[in-house]
Structures are given as C-alpha cells and as structure tokens.
mmCIF file of C-alpha atoms in Angstrom:
data_model
loop_
_atom_site.group_PDB
_atom_site.id
_atom_site.type_symbol
_atom_site.label_atom_id
_atom_site.label_comp_id
_atom_site.label_asym_id
_atom_site.label_seq_id
_atom_site.Cartn_x
_atom_site.Cartn_y
_atom_site.Cartn_z
ATOM 1 C CA UNK M 1 -3.473 10.877 13.277
ATOM 2 C CA UNK M 2 0.267 12.334 14.777
ATOM 3 C CA UNK M 3 1.522 12.318 11.399
ATOM 4 C CA UNK M 4 -1.466 14.432 10.190
ATOM 5 C CA UNK M 5 -0.789 16.861 13.007
ATOM 6 C CA UNK M 6 2.731 16.993 12.670
ATOM 7 C CA UNK M 7 2.118 17.999 8.820
ATOM 8 C CA UNK M 8 -0.699 20.465 9.711
ATOM 9 C CA UNK M 9 1.849 22.199 11.850
ATOM 10 C CA UNK M 10 4.797 22.303 9.900
ATOM 11 C CA UNK M 11 2.454 23.623 7.002
ATOM 12 C CA UNK M 12 1.294 26.164 9.178
ATOM 13 C CA UNK M 13 4.445 27.343 10.494
ATOM 14 C CA UNK M 14 5.773 27.845 6.900
ATOM 15 C CA UNK M 15 2.302 29.933 6.018
ATOM 16 C CA UNK M 16 3.263 31.933 8.827
ATOM 17 C CA UNK M 17 6.882 32.417 8.126
ATOM 18 C CA UNK M 18 6.144 33.755 4.567
ATOM 19 C CA UNK M 19 3.430 36.307 6.481
ATOM 20 C CA UNK M 20 6.198 37.434 8.592
ATOM 21 C CA UNK M 21 8.487 38.047 5.427
ATOM 22 C CA UNK M 22 10.834 34.850 6.100
ATOM 23 C CA UNK M 23 12.206 32.747 3.333
ATOM 24 C CA UNK M 24 11.127 29.274 2.846
ATOM 25 C CA UNK M 25 12.558 26.303 1.338
ATOM 26 C CA UNK M 26 10.921 23.458 -0.679
ATOM 27 C CA UNK M 27 12.153 20.719 -3.059
ATOM 28 C CA UNK M 28 13.155 21.194 -6.233
ATOM 29 C CA UNK M 29 13.797 17.877 -7.061
ATOM 30 C CA UNK M 30 10.974 15.802 -5.218
ATOM 31 C CA UNK M 31 7.876 15.389 -7.430
ATOM 32 C CA UNK M 32 4.386 14.966 -6.647
ATOM 33 C CA UNK M 33 0.579 14.968 -8.518
ATOM 34 C CA UNK M 34 -1.333 17.513 -6.723
ATOM 35 C CA UNK M 35 -5.079 17.957 -7.738
ATOM 36 C CA UNK M 36 -8.156 20.111 -6.806
ATOM 37 C CA UNK M 37 -10.844 17.738 -4.733
ATOM 38 C CA UNK M 38 -13.195 19.274 -7.058
ATOM 39 C CA UNK M 39 -11.033 17.908 -10.294
ATOM 40 C CA UNK M 40 -10.891 14.833 -8.598
ATOM 41 C CA UNK M 41 -14.694 14.225 -7.614
ATOM 42 C CA UNK M 42 -15.271 15.295 -11.341
ATOM 43 C CA UNK M 43 -13.335 12.685 -12.700
ATOM 44 C CA UNK M 44 -14.620 9.775 -10.261
ATOM 45 C CA UNK M 45 -18.035 10.408 -11.381
ATOM 46 C CA UNK M 46 -16.862 10.519 -14.783
ATOM 47 C CA UNK M 47 -15.440 6.861 -14.428
ATOM 48 C CA UNK M 48 -18.283 5.827 -12.667
ATOM 49 C CA UNK M 49 -20.453 6.247 -16.195
ATOM 50 C CA UNK M 50 -17.598 3.777 -17.514
ATOM 51 C CA UNK M 51 -17.425 -0.212 -17.167
ATOM 52 C CA UNK M 52 -13.730 0.097 -16.120
ATOM 53 C CA UNK M 53 -12.746 -2.100 -13.385
ATOM 54 C CA UNK M 54 -8.961 -2.278 -11.857
ATOM 55 C CA UNK M 55 -6.772 0.318 -10.739
ATOM 56 C CA UNK M 56 -6.291 4.148 -12.059
ATOM 57 C CA UNK M 57 -4.203 7.172 -11.277
ATOM 58 C CA UNK M 58 -6.303 10.378 -11.167
ATOM 59 C CA UNK M 59 -3.742 13.333 -10.074
ATOM 60 C CA UNK M 60 -2.720 16.869 -11.012
ATOM 61 C CA UNK M 61 0.099 17.443 -13.493
ATOM 62 C CA UNK M 62 3.715 16.588 -12.292
ATOM 63 C CA UNK M 63 5.038 19.180 -10.090
ATOM 64 C CA UNK M 64 8.195 19.821 -8.225
ATOM 65 C CA UNK M 65 7.359 20.756 -4.110
ATOM 66 C CA UNK M 66 8.738 23.854 -4.961
ATOM 67 C CA UNK M 67 6.815 24.709 -8.043
ATOM 68 C CA UNK M 68 3.783 23.700 -6.128
ATOM 69 C CA UNK M 69 4.018 25.720 -3.279
ATOM 70 C CA UNK M 70 5.572 28.747 -5.022
ATOM 71 C CA UNK M 71 2.305 28.708 -6.967
ATOM 72 C CA UNK M 72 0.426 28.147 -3.849
ATOM 73 C CA UNK M 73 1.668 30.791 -2.055
ATOM 74 C CA UNK M 74 0.806 33.060 -4.650
ATOM 75 C CA UNK M 75 -2.866 32.170 -4.873
ATOM 76 C CA UNK M 76 -2.949 33.137 -1.336
ATOM 77 C CA UNK M 77 -1.890 36.545 -2.117
ATOM 78 C CA UNK M 78 1.581 36.111 -0.307
ATOM 79 C CA UNK M 79 4.899 37.076 -1.130
ATOM 80 C CA UNK M 80 6.099 34.144 -3.211
ATOM 81 C CA UNK M 81 9.514 35.599 -3.852
ATOM 82 C CA UNK M 82 9.897 34.137 -0.334
ATOM 83 C CA UNK M 83 9.856 30.978 -1.565
ATOM 84 C CA UNK M 84 13.076 29.418 -2.503
ATOM 85 C CA UNK M 85 14.414 25.956 -3.778
ATOM 86 C CA UNK M 86 15.967 23.491 -2.054
ATOM 87 C CA UNK M 87 17.499 20.065 -2.603
ATOM 88 C CA UNK M 88 16.648 16.641 -1.348
ATOM 89 C CA UNK M 89 20.214 15.540 -2.305
ATOM 90 C CA UNK M 90 21.949 18.472 -0.715
ATOM 91 C CA UNK M 91 20.115 17.675 2.811
ATOM 92 C CA UNK M 92 20.213 13.738 2.599
ATOM 93 C CA UNK M 93 16.654 13.690 3.276
ATOM 94 C CA UNK M 94 15.340 9.743 2.890
ATOM 95 C CA UNK M 95 12.141 10.590 0.822
ATOM 96 C CA UNK M 96 10.839 9.596 -2.307
ATOM 97 C CA UNK M 97 11.877 12.048 -5.078
ATOM 98 C CA UNK M 98 8.955 11.147 -7.472
ATOM 99 C CA UNK M 99 5.858 10.044 -6.312
ATOM 100 C CA UNK M 100 3.891 11.403 -9.327
ATOM 101 C CA UNK M 101 1.424 9.332 -11.087
ATOM 102 C CA UNK M 102 0.888 8.580 -14.656
ATOM 103 C CA UNK M 103 -2.852 9.687 -15.355
ATOM 104 C CA UNK M 104 -2.628 8.142 -19.504
ATOM 105 C CA UNK M 105 -5.133 5.349 -18.686
ATOM 106 C CA UNK M 106 -7.618 8.073 -17.214
ATOM 107 C CA UNK M 107 -7.156 10.253 -20.228
ATOM 108 C CA UNK M 108 -7.810 7.117 -22.392
ATOM 109 C CA UNK M 109 -10.868 6.121 -20.991
ATOM 110 C CA UNK M 110 -12.560 9.213 -19.394
ATOM 111 C CA UNK M 111 -10.621 12.329 -21.411
ATOM 112 C CA UNK M 112 -9.211 13.119 -18.345
ATOM 113 C CA UNK M 113 -6.856 16.313 -18.555
ATOM 114 C CA UNK M 114 -4.858 16.283 -14.770
ATOM 115 C CA UNK M 115 -7.791 18.244 -13.143
#
C-alpha cells in the first residue's frame, strides 16, 4: 500500500506541475505496455471463449514512458509540450528499462490487436 500511495502522490505532483506550467521529465528509454481497462476486459472475455490454458500476455503497444505521458497529458487537455524526454542511463536509475509484453499469442488466439 505504501508503494501505491507513493506512486499516486508522485503522479498527482507531476499533474499539478504541468497544470502550473512547469516542465516535467519522463524516460524515453524505458518501455511499458499500457492498456485501457476496457480493452483488457474485452480481451479477457474473448479469451474465456477459447480452450486456452496457460500464460498469455494481454497488453497495449510498447511505448516509452515519455511517449505514453505525452499522449496522456494531451488527452487531459494539458500542455503536452511541457513533457520532456529524460534518460534512465543519464540518471543512473536502477529500474528495468523494458517491461513491455509480447502479445503474439493473444493475437493468434483471439485476434488481439493491443487493445
């Protein structure tokens, strides 16, 4: 719970910084696979109609944290030009640079198209 609260507070701070016209930085060299909950739920329902048993990845397209946040802030109607790229390597952060997921099996089984 403490980790979630720290994350929520950090995201809230970043949102407020942009609202107040301040530049915020996100990693251009760290990749994730964000997906809308509605798209994930749809894919799960489709998967339930199959006989598949095992592990499968249901995720969005691979995006840098920078790309994702630029789009996110733009959709919120905020000044996405205040979102600037940063680098994990330059800042010596010890986080996984790429936790994006391969959805090829989902595409084959249920014609999944990254939500």
